[in-house]
Coordinates of C-alpha atoms in Angstrom, one line a residue:
Chain A
M24 CA 0.0 0.0 0.0
N25 CA 1.3 3.4 -0.8
L26 CA -0.1 5.1 2.3
M27 CA 3.4 5.7 3.6
L28 CA 4.7 7.2 0.3
P29 CA 4.1 10.9 0.1
D30 CA 2.6 11.8 -3.3
S31 CA 4.5 14.4 -5.2
G32 CA 1.4 16.1 -6.6
L33 CA 0.0 16.5 -3.1
I34 CA 3.3 17.8 -1.7
F35 CA 3.3 20.3 -4.5
W36 CA -0.2 21.6 -3.8
M37 CA 0.2 21.4 0.0
T38 CA 3.4 23.5 -0.2
I39 CA 1.6 26.2 -2.3
I40 CA -1.6 26.2 -0.3
F41 CA 0.1 26.2 3.0
A42 CA 2.5 29.0 1.9
I43 CA -0.5 31.1 0.7
V44 CA -2.4 30.5 3.9
F45 CA 0.7 31.2 6.0
F46 CA 1.5 34.5 4.2
V47 CA -2.1 35.7 4.3
L48 CA -2.6 34.8 7.9
A49 CA 0.8 36.0 9.1
K50 CA 0.3 39.3 7.4
F51 CA -3.4 40.1 7.8
G52 CA -4.6 37.6 10.4
F53 CA -2.9 36.6 13.6
P54 CA -0.6 39.6 14.2
I55 CA -3.6 41.9 14.1
I56 CA -5.5 39.8 16.7
T57 CA -2.5 39.2 19.0
G58 CA -1.3 42.8 18.6
M59 CA -4.7 44.2 19.4
V60 CA -5.1 41.9 22.4
E61 CA -1.7 42.9 23.7
K62 CA -2.5 46.5 23.2
R63 CA -5.7 46.0 25.1
N64 CA -3.9 44.1 27.9
K65 CA -1.4 46.9 28.1
R66 CA -4.2 49.5 28.3
I67 CA -5.9 47.5 31.0
S68 CA -2.7 47.2 33.0
D69 CA -2.0 50.9 32.4
A70 CA -5.5 51.8 33.6
L71 CA -5.0 49.7 36.7
E72 CA -1.6 51.3 37.3
S73 CA -3.1 54.8 37.0
A74 CA -6.0 53.9 39.2
R75 CA -3.6 52.8 41.8
A76 CA -1.6 55.9 41.4
A77 CA -4.7 58.0 41.6
E78 CA -5.7 56.2 44.8
E79 CA -2.3 56.8 46.3
A80 CA -2.5 60.5 45.3
L81 CA -5.9 60.7 46.8
A82 CA -4.6 59.1 50.0
G83 CA -1.7 61.6 50.0
L84 CA -4.2 64.4 49.4
Q85 CA -6.3 63.3 52.3
Q86 CA -3.3 63.2 54.5
E87 CA -2.2 66.6 53.3
H88 CA -5.6 67.9 53.9
E89 CA -5.7 66.6 57.5
R90 CA -2.2 68.0 58.1
L91 CA -3.3 71.4 56.8
L92 CA -6.4 71.3 59.0
A93 CA -4.4 70.4 62.1
Q94 CA -1.9 73.1 61.2
T95 CA -4.6 75.7 60.8
R96 CA -6.2 74.7 64.0
A97 CA -2.9 75.1 65.8
E98 CA -2.4 78.4 64.2
Q99 CA -5.8 79.5 65.2
T100 CA -5.2 78.5 68.8
R101 CA -1.9 80.3 68.7
L102 CA -3.4 83.4 67.3
L103 CA -6.2 83.4 69.8
Q104 CA -3.7 83.0 72.6
E105 CA -1.6 85.7 71.2
T106 CA -4.5 88.0 70.8
A107 CA -5.6 87.4 74.3
A108 CA -2.1 88.1 75.6
E109 CA -2.0 91.2 73.6
R110 CA -5.3 92.3 74.8
D111 CA -4.3 91.7 78.4
R112 CA -1.0 93.5 77.8
M113 CA -2.8 96.4 76.2
I114 CA -5.3 96.7 79.1
A115 CA -2.6 96.5 81.6
A116 CA -0.6 99.1 79.8
A117 CA -3.7 101.4 79.5
Q118 CA -4.4 100.9 83.2
E119 CA -0.8 101.6 84.0
Q120 CA -0.9 104.7 81.9
A121 CA -4.2 105.8 83.3
R122 CA -2.9 105.2 86.8
A123 CA 0.3 107.2 86.0
E124 CA -1.8 110.0 84.5
A125 CA -4.1 110.1 87.4
Q126 CA -1.2 110.1 89.8
K127 CA 0.3 112.9 87.9
I128 CA -2.9 114.9 87.9
M129 CA -3.3 114.2 91.5
D130 CA 0.2 115.2 92.2
D131 CA -0.2 118.4 90.3
A132 CA -3.4 119.1 92.0
R133 CA -1.9 118.4 95.4
K134 CA 1.0 120.6 94.5
R135 CA -1.3 123.4 93.3
I136 CA -3.4 123.0 96.4
R137 CA -0.3 123.3 98.6
E138 CA 0.9 126.3 96.7
E139 CA -2.5 127.8 96.9
Q140 CA -2.6 126.9 100.5
D141 CA 0.9 128.4 101.1
A142 CA -0.1 131.5 99.2
A143 CA -3.3 131.7 101.0
M144 CA -1.5 131.1 104.3
K145 CA 1.0 133.8 103.4
E146 CA -1.8 136.1 102.5
V147 CA -3.7 135.3 105.6
R148 CA -0.6 135.7 107.6
N149 CA 0.2 139.0 106.0
E150 CA -3.5 140.0 106.4
V151 CA -3.4 138.8 110.0
A152 CA -0.1 140.6 110.5
A153 CA -1.5 143.7 108.9
I154 CA -4.8 143.3 110.9
S155 CA -2.8 142.6 114.1
L156 CA -0.6 145.5 113.3
A157 CA -3.6 147.6 112.7
I158 CA -5.2 146.4 115.9
A159 CA -2.0 146.8 117.8
E160 CA -1.6 150.1 116.2
K161 CA -5.0 151.1 117.2
V162 CA -4.6 149.6 120.7
I163 CA -1.2 150.9 121.4
R164 CA -0.9 153.7 119.0
K165 CA 0.9 155.7 121.3
E166 CA 3.5 153.6 122.8
L167 CA 4.2 151.5 119.8
S168 CA 4.5 154.1 117.2
G169 CA 6.7 152.9 114.5
D170 CA 8.9 151.0 116.8
T171 CA 10.4 148.2 114.9
A172 CA 10.9 146.0 117.9
Q173 CA 7.3 146.3 118.6
K174 CA 6.4 145.4 115.1
E175 CA 8.6 142.3 115.2
Y176 CA 6.9 141.3 118.5
A177 CA 3.6 141.7 116.9
E178 CA 4.6 139.5 113.9
R179 CA 5.8 136.9 116.3
L180 CA 2.5 137.0 118.0
A181 CA 0.7 136.7 114.7
D182 CA 2.8 133.6 113.9
E183 CA 1.8 132.1 117.2
I184 CA -1.8 132.5 116.3
Chain B
M13 CA -19.3 9.6 4.5
K14 CA -19.1 7.4 7.6
W15 CA -22.1 8.9 9.1
L16 CA -24.0 8.8 5.9
K17 CA -23.5 5.1 5.8
V18 CA -24.6 4.8 9.4
I19 CA -27.8 6.7 8.6
S20 CA -28.3 4.7 5.4
A21 CA -27.9 1.6 7.5
I22 CA -30.8 2.7 9.7
V23 CA -32.8 3.5 6.6
M24 CA -31.8 0.1 5.3
M25 CA -33.5 -1.6 8.3
A26 CA -36.8 -0.3 7.0
F27 CA -36.2 -1.8 3.6
V28 CA -34.2 -4.6 5.0
V29 CA -35.5 -7.3 2.6
P30 CA -35.0 -5.7 -0.8
L31 CA -31.7 -3.9 0.0
S32 CA -30.0 -6.7 1.9
A33 CA -31.1 -9.0 -0.9
A34 CA -29.5 -6.7 -3.4
E35 CA -26.4 -6.5 -1.3
A36 CA -26.2 -10.2 -1.0
Q37 CA -26.5 -10.5 -4.8
E38 CA -23.7 -8.1 -5.4
G39 CA -21.5 -10.1 -3.2
E40 CA -19.4 -9.3 -0.2
V41 CA -18.5 -5.8 0.7
D42 CA -14.8 -5.2 0.1
V43 CA -13.9 -3.6 3.4
A44 CA -10.3 -3.1 2.6
E45 CA -11.1 -1.3 -0.6
M46 CA -13.6 0.9 1.1
L47 CA -11.2 1.7 3.9
F48 CA -8.2 2.4 1.8
G49 CA -10.3 4.1 -0.8
H50 CA -11.4 6.6 1.9
I51 CA -8.1 7.1 3.7
G52 CA -6.2 7.3 0.5
D53 CA -6.4 9.9 -2.2
S54 CA -8.5 9.8 -5.3
Y55 CA -9.0 11.8 -8.5
G56 CA -12.7 12.3 -8.0
W57 CA -14.6 13.1 -4.9
H58 CA -16.8 10.2 -4.2
I59 CA -19.8 11.4 -2.2
T60 CA -22.1 8.4 -1.9
D61 CA -23.7 5.6 -3.8
W62 CA -27.2 6.2 -5.2
N63 CA -29.2 3.5 -6.8
G64 CA -26.2 1.4 -7.4
S65 CA -24.2 4.1 -9.1
H66 CA -21.4 6.2 -7.7
V67 CA -22.1 9.9 -7.0
T68 CA -18.7 11.5 -7.6
I69 CA -17.7 15.1 -8.1
P70 CA -15.2 15.1 -10.9
L71 CA -12.1 17.1 -10.2
P72 CA -9.5 18.4 -12.7
C73 CA -6.5 16.3 -13.5
I74 CA -3.4 18.0 -14.5
V75 CA -0.6 15.8 -15.7
H76 CA 2.5 16.2 -17.8
S77 CA 3.2 13.0 -19.7
S78 CA 5.6 12.3 -22.5
T79 CA 3.1 13.9 -24.9
G80 CA 2.9 17.2 -23.0
W81 CA 0.4 18.7 -20.6
H82 CA -3.0 17.2 -20.3
V83 CA -5.8 18.9 -18.3
F84 CA -9.1 17.0 -18.1
M85 CA -11.8 16.1 -15.6
S86 CA -11.4 12.9 -13.6
S87 CA -14.7 11.5 -15.0
K88 CA -12.9 11.0 -18.3
V89 CA -10.7 8.2 -16.8
E90 CA -13.2 6.6 -14.5
H91 CA -14.2 3.0 -14.9
G92 CA -11.2 2.0 -16.9
H93 CA -11.7 4.6 -19.7
E94 CA -8.7 5.9 -21.4
Y95 CA -8.2 9.6 -22.3
E96 CA -5.3 10.8 -24.5
G97 CA -3.3 7.8 -23.7
L98 CA -3.8 8.2 -19.9
F99 CA -5.7 5.8 -17.7
L100 CA -5.9 4.6 -14.1
A101 CA -3.6 1.8 -13.3
E102 CA -5.6 -1.1 -11.8
E103 CA -2.8 -2.9 -10.0
G104 CA 0.8 -2.8 -9.4
R105 CA 3.0 0.0 -8.1
Y106 CA 0.8 2.7 -9.5
E107 CA -2.5 1.3 -8.5
G108 CA -5.2 3.9 -8.7
K109 CA -2.9 6.5 -10.2
I110 CA -3.0 8.0 -13.7
V111 CA -0.4 6.3 -15.8
E112 CA 0.5 6.1 -19.5
Q113 CA 1.6 3.1 -21.5
M114 CA 5.1 3.6 -22.8
A115 CA 6.4 2.3 -26.1
D116 CA 8.2 -0.6 -24.5
G117 CA 4.9 -1.7 -22.8
T118 CA 5.8 -0.6 -19.3
L119 CA 3.6 1.8 -17.3
A120 CA 5.0 5.1 -16.4
R121 CA 3.7 7.7 -14.0
P122 CA 3.5 11.2 -15.6
F123 CA 4.3 14.3 -13.6
D124 CA 1.0 14.6 -11.8
I125 CA -0.3 17.7 -10.1
S126 CA -4.0 16.9 -10.3
I127 CA -6.5 18.5 -8.1
T128 CA -7.3 15.4 -6.2
K129 CA -9.8 14.9 -3.4
N130 CA -7.2 15.8 -0.8
V131 CA -6.0 18.9 -2.8
A132 CA -9.6 20.1 -3.1
S133 CA -10.1 19.5 0.6
L134 CA -6.9 21.4 1.3
M135 CA -8.1 24.3 -0.8
F136 CA -11.4 24.3 1.0
T137 CA -9.8 24.1 4.4
A138 CA -7.4 26.9 3.4
L139 CA -10.2 29.2 2.2
L140 CA -12.3 28.4 5.3
L141 CA -9.4 29.1 7.6
I142 CA -8.5 32.4 5.9
A143 CA -12.2 33.4 6.0
L144 CA -12.4 32.5 9.7
V145 CA -9.2 34.3 10.8
L146 CA -9.6 37.3 8.6
G147 CA -13.2 37.5 9.7
A148 CA -12.1 37.7 13.3
A149 CA -9.3 40.1 12.4
R150 CA -11.8 42.3 10.6
W151 CA -13.5 43.0 13.9
Y152 CA -10.2 44.4 15.2
R153 CA -9.8 46.6 12.1
K154 CA -13.3 48.1 12.6
H155 CA -13.1 48.4 16.4
D156 CA -10.5 49.9 18.6
A157 CA -9.9 46.9 20.9
A158 CA -8.2 49.1 23.4
E159 CA -11.2 51.3 23.8
E160 CA -14.1 48.9 23.4
G161 CA -12.8 46.0 25.4
A162 CA -13.0 42.3 24.3
P163 CA -15.1 41.3 21.3
K164 CA -18.1 39.1 21.7
G165 CA -19.4 36.3 19.6
F166 CA -17.3 34.8 16.8
A167 CA -14.4 37.2 17.1
G168 CA -14.4 36.5 20.9
L169 CA -14.2 32.8 20.3
M170 CA -11.3 33.2 17.8
E171 CA -9.5 35.6 20.1
M172 CA -9.8 33.1 23.0
M173 CA -8.4 30.3 20.9
V174 CA -5.6 32.4 19.3
M175 CA -4.6 33.8 22.7
M176 CA -4.7 30.4 24.3
V177 CA -2.3 29.0 21.7
N178 CA -0.2 32.2 21.7
D179 CA 0.1 32.7 25.5
D180 CA -0.1 29.2 26.9
L181 CA 1.6 27.2 24.2
I182 CA 4.0 29.3 22.1
K183 CA 5.2 31.8 24.6
P184 CA 6.3 29.4 27.3
S185 CA 7.7 26.8 24.8
I186 CA 9.9 29.2 22.8
G187 CA 10.6 31.7 25.5
E188 CA 9.6 35.3 26.0
H189 CA 12.5 36.9 24.1
C190 CA 11.9 35.7 20.6
Y191 CA 8.5 34.0 20.4
R192 CA 6.9 36.8 18.4
K193 CA 8.8 35.9 15.3
Y194 CA 7.5 32.4 15.2
A195 CA 4.0 33.0 16.6
P196 CA 2.3 33.6 13.2
Y197 CA 3.7 30.4 11.8
L198 CA 2.8 28.3 14.8
L199 CA -0.6 29.7 15.0
T200 CA -1.1 29.0 11.3
V201 CA 0.0 25.4 11.8
F202 CA -2.2 24.9 14.8
F203 CA -5.4 26.2 13.2
F204 CA -4.6 24.5 9.9
I205 CA -4.2 21.1 11.5
F206 CA -7.1 21.7 13.9
L207 CA -9.5 22.7 11.1
S208 CA -8.4 19.9 8.8
N209 CA -8.8 17.4 11.6
L210 CA -12.3 18.7 12.4
L211 CA -13.3 18.7 8.7
G212 CA -12.0 15.2 8.4
I213 CA -14.5 14.1 11.1
V214 CA -17.5 15.7 9.2
P215 CA -18.8 12.9 7.1
F216 CA -20.5 15.0 4.5
F217 CA -19.2 16.5 1.2
P218 CA -16.9 19.4 2.1
G219 CA -15.4 17.4 4.9
G220 CA -14.6 13.8 5.2
A221 CA -11.3 13.9 3.3
N222 CA -8.4 12.4 5.1
V223 CA -6.1 15.4 4.8
T224 CA -4.0 15.4 7.9
G225 CA -4.0 11.7 7.8
N226 CA -2.0 11.9 4.6
I227 CA 1.7 11.7 4.9
A228 CA 2.4 14.2 2.2
V229 CA 0.5 16.9 4.1
T230 CA 2.2 16.1 7.4
M231 CA 5.5 16.0 5.6
V232 CA 5.2 19.5 4.3
L233 CA 4.2 20.7 7.8
A234 CA 7.1 18.9 9.4
L235 CA 9.5 20.3 6.8
C236 CA 8.3 23.8 7.5
T237 CA 9.1 23.2 11.2
F238 CA 12.4 21.7 10.2
F239 CA 13.3 24.8 8.3
A240 CA 12.0 27.1 11.1
I241 CA 14.3 25.3 13.5
N242 CA 17.4 25.1 11.4
I243 CA 17.4 28.4 9.5
F244 CA 16.9 30.5 12.6
G245 CA 18.9 28.4 14.9
N246 CA 21.5 30.4 16.8
R247 CA 25.2 29.8 17.4
H248 CA 24.7 27.8 20.5
Y249 CA 22.3 25.4 18.7
W250 CA 24.8 24.7 15.9
K251 CA 27.7 24.3 18.4
E252 CA 25.6 21.7 20.2
I253 CA 25.3 19.7 17.0
L254 CA 28.8 20.3 15.5
W255 CA 31.0 20.5 18.6
P256 CA 29.1 19.4 21.7
D257 CA 30.5 19.5 25.2
V258 CA 31.7 15.9 25.4
P259 CA 35.1 14.3 25.6
V260 CA 37.1 14.9 22.4
F261 CA 37.4 11.2 21.4
L262 CA 33.6 11.1 21.0
K263 CA 33.6 13.8 18.3
F264 CA 37.1 13.5 16.7
P265 CA 38.4 11.9 14.6
I266 CA 35.2 9.8 14.3
P267 CA 32.2 12.2 14.6
I268 CA 30.0 9.9 16.8
M269 CA 28.2 12.7 18.6
Q270 CA 27.8 14.7 15.4
T271 CA 26.1 11.7 13.8
I272 CA 23.8 11.3 16.7
E273 CA 22.9 14.9 16.7
L274 CA 22.2 14.8 13.0
F275 CA 19.8 12.0 13.5
G276 CA 18.2 13.9 16.3
M277 CA 17.9 16.9 14.0
I278 CA 16.0 14.7 11.4
S279 CA 14.1 12.6 13.8
K280 CA 12.4 15.6 15.5
P281 CA 10.4 16.7 12.4
F282 CA 10.1 13.0 11.4
S283 CA 8.3 12.2 14.6
L284 CA 6.0 15.2 14.1
M285 CA 5.2 14.0 10.6
V286 CA 4.5 10.4 11.6
R287 CA 2.6 11.2 14.8
L288 CA 0.0 13.4 13.1
F289 CA -0.3 11.2 10.1
A290 CA -0.7 8.0 12.1
N291 CA -3.1 9.4 14.6
I292 CA -5.5 10.9 12.1
M293 CA -5.2 8.0 9.7
A294 CA -5.8 5.5 12.5
G295 CA -8.8 7.4 13.7
H296 CA -10.4 7.4 10.3
A297 CA -9.6 3.8 9.8
M298 CA -11.2 2.9 13.2
I299 CA -14.4 4.7 12.5
L300 CA -14.6 3.2 9.0
G301 CA -13.9 -0.2 10.3
L302 CA -16.7 0.1 12.8
V303 CA -19.1 1.2 10.1
A304 CA -17.9 -1.7 7.9
V305 CA -18.9 -4.1 10.6
I306 CA -22.6 -3.3 9.8
F307 CA -22.1 -4.3 6.2
V308 CA -19.9 -7.3 6.8
T309 CA -22.4 -8.9 9.2
V310 CA -25.3 -8.6 6.7
K311 CA -24.9 -12.1 5.5
L312 CA -24.9 -13.5 9.1
G313 CA -28.7 -12.9 9.3
P314 CA -30.9 -10.1 10.6
V315 CA -30.4 -10.8 14.3
I316 CA -26.6 -10.6 14.4
N317 CA -26.7 -7.8 11.8
G318 CA -29.1 -5.8 13.9
S319 CA -27.3 -6.2 17.2
M320 CA -23.9 -5.6 15.6
T321 CA -25.4 -2.5 14.0
V322 CA -26.3 -1.1 17.4
I323 CA -22.9 -2.0 18.8
A324 CA -21.1 -0.5 15.9
M325 CA -23.1 2.7 16.1
L326 CA -22.4 3.0 19.8
F327 CA -18.7 2.5 19.2
G328 CA -18.9 4.8 16.3
V329 CA -20.4 7.6 18.4
F330 CA -17.6 7.0 21.0
M331 CA -14.9 7.0 18.3
D332 CA -16.3 10.2 16.8
C333 CA -16.2 11.9 20.2
L334 CA -12.7 10.6 20.7
E335 CA -11.6 11.9 17.3
L336 CA -12.9 15.3 18.3
L337 CA -10.6 15.2 21.2
V338 CA -7.7 13.8 19.1
A339 CA -8.3 16.5 16.5
F340 CA -7.5 19.1 19.1
I341 CA -4.8 17.2 20.9
Q342 CA -2.8 16.4 17.7
A343 CA -3.0 20.0 16.6
Y344 CA -1.9 21.1 20.1
V345 CA 0.9 18.5 20.2
F346 CA 2.3 19.3 16.8
T347 CA 2.3 23.0 17.6
M348 CA 3.7 22.6 21.1
L349 CA 6.5 20.2 19.9
S350 CA 7.4 22.6 17.0
A351 CA 7.5 25.4 19.5
V352 CA 9.7 23.4 21.9
F353 CA 12.1 22.4 19.1
I354 CA 12.3 26.0 17.9
G355 CA 12.8 27.1 21.5
L356 CA 15.7 24.7 21.8
S357 CA 17.3 26.1 18.7
R358 CA 17.0 29.6 20.1
Q359 CA 18.3 28.8 23.6
E360 CA 21.1 30.9 25.0
E361 CA 24.3 29.5 26.3
S362 CA 23.4 29.9 30.0
A363 CA 20.1 28.2 29.9
H364 CA 19.8 24.5 30.7
P365 CA 18.6 22.4 27.9
V366 CA 15.0 21.2 28.2
D367 CA 14.1 17.6 27.4
P368 CA 11.3 17.8 24.9
S369 CA 10.0 14.4 25.9
E370 CA 9.2 15.8 29.4
Q371 CA 7.0 18.5 28.0
G372 CA 5.4 16.7 25.1
V373 CA 2.2 14.7 25.5
T374 CA 2.8 12.1 22.8
R375 CA 0.5 9.5 21.3
T376 CA 1.6 7.5 18.5

């Protein structure tokens, strides 16, 4: 039986047909399918990669957000404290100033009062001296006429009053 | 053809008396002729017998004899007719082939590139394969796979099979670095063999030819693999053949190792050729043999014939299912071993050689 003998005509046709099939499929068939599938797989893995990156970025953003929030809160507290301190300081300073002013006014007033008092005292004294002198003059006009010793005595008396 | 005979056997039971009588009158069924007539090649495409006459599609015969080129339909030389000095040899070396009578009385075989049944089936398979693959590839031309995702339906099926062979078979067998170059060839081989095997199981007209069970077909495929291995083999591959790492007395002055390696080089594609041929041929022969049981037992009486018909049909169903499996396995094995052999020819110095027998699922 010639089953084991390859027939030359069939080899001829098989070679031609297989060559044509191979060239057609290798050019227009399989590479397109495999290429597209690889492209798609690449795209899917890229998408997964970018999704992971986005997730990471989001997590980072969240962290940043929280950090900023905490920072802001701390800043706020600090500012409030500072403001409070400033306020206290300002009030204290104002009080101090007011106290100093008041003191000064009081001092001035006291000084003026004393001066006024002194002046008044002096005036009163002079007045009293003059009155006393006048009285003494009137009382003892005769014996004390223009005597300086007597006038001094009268002044001394006026001081003792 | 097988199934048609099975169905006709059932029909025959209805007309069991007239038909079996006619069969008995015609004499015994020549099982060997039917079997080898099917698994061999022929000039015409025999479809069925109808009312005692053959229904055959004539195919063009193209021969170059001593009198020049002759192109004619195969029906011209049927039943012992002679056409332009050419006729079918009835016996001897060229049995069933177109021959011419030489002047000295001997028969000579002309240069014969007729479109025989197997060639016609090859053409049909080739066209179908091109249509299937280009049909799937067309989807990718029309759609942007990256944007629209995986295809559905037919293109999805083809994609699944192509990627299965590409990613699970070719890539690991050849290696990541250079499989792309060979992938189109190996994919073509896989789908060509698979489709031919499947069409071989179909018993009706466009199928039923024993294409991959023909040694000429498997020889061309094995030669393609042989060239793919040896033309693109790297330095390391040739060094392993011409100057392997063995003691010097084994390779010089008598080239023992080189001879062994040379045999290995040839036996690899040879085993591919014989494995595919023998598997498919044996599968066809088995199914035909089972169908033939029905016709052989006709003369043993209706009881035996009837029971044997049932048994033969059950076994026939089983064998057809098995052949479906074999159709895939043989395409897979041929592709995988080709890929492994190609991978070995492209292996780099550092890598350890892989024993192909450990990877290959063989069935011979």
